[in-house]
Amino acid sequence: MKRFLEFTGNIYPDLVKVFYTNLQFSGDSLVSHVKGVDMVITNDVWTVVVGLKFFGIRINRGNLGVVEDFNKIQFYKNCLKDPHSKVRNFSVGGLKLDERLIAFIVSWINTPRGSNHSTLSEEDLLMIYCIMNKVKINWIHTIKEHMQNATRLSDFH
């Protein structure tokens, strides 16, 4: 398959800001306008350019009950070095090594936020659960959801 983009050369942060400033959602597509160029990112573009497919479960705040056997407290306790410790918040500090690494990848790379990467949200826990149990995640939906948050919230990067 022929590659459409080669990532050589410079990155232009100002153009990225313009892209996100003009970013809108039209159905399942992302639409933006930068320097006189209309950009439309469809699910087919995600598949061809990035290699992602539009299938799997969608993880977001309104859709956390998609995995029937998921219990956030029980799962979190199973991830702890000491599963008998009291749970006050979902901190990464007490997690076993593999679970902690996955948690940092989820909170820093997959679904980054502006602050507090050390406390896991329910969405983070569900995503870690799915990764560890090989449940298919709709990554296109996850990325688009994050891009939408980045356009609305100033603390998203």
PDB file of C-alpha atoms in Angstrom, residues 24-31 40-44 46 54 58 140-141 144:
ATOM      1  CA  GLN A  24     -16.160  20.941  13.262  1.00  0.00           C
ATOM      2  CA  PHE A  25     -18.006  17.658  13.221  1.00  0.00           C
ATOM      3  CA  SER A  26     -20.249  16.760  10.332  1.00  0.00           C
ATOM      4  CA  GLY A  27     -21.870  13.386  10.916  1.00  0.00           C
ATOM      5  CA  ASP A  28     -19.019  10.883  11.321  1.00  0.00           C
ATOM      6  CA  SER A  29     -16.474  13.184   9.663  1.00  0.00           C
ATOM      7  CA  LEU A  30     -14.117  15.846  10.986  1.00  0.00           C
ATOM      8  CA  VAL A  31     -14.036  19.018   8.894  1.00  0.00           C
ATOM      9  CA  VAL A  40     -12.380  16.291   5.613  1.00  0.00           C
ATOM     10  CA  ILE A  41     -11.329  13.305   7.696  1.00  0.00           C
ATOM     11  CA  THR A  42     -13.731  10.414   7.202  1.00  0.00           C
ATOM     12  CA  ASN A  43     -13.629   6.923   8.699  1.00  0.00           C
ATOM     13  CA  ASP A  44     -12.115   5.745   5.395  1.00  0.00           C
ATOM     14  CA  TRP A  46      -8.582   6.793   9.320  1.00  0.00           C
ATOM     15  CA  PHE A  54     -14.214   1.714  12.737  1.00  0.00           C
ATOM     16  CA  ARG A  58     -17.017   2.987  22.163  1.00  0.00           C
ATOM     17  CA  ILE A 140     -11.315   6.080  15.802  1.00  0.00           C
ATOM     18  CA  HIS A 141     -14.188   7.033  18.088  1.00  0.00           C
ATOM     19  CA  LYS A 144     -12.387  11.816  17.577  1.00  0.00           C
TER      20      LYS A 144
END
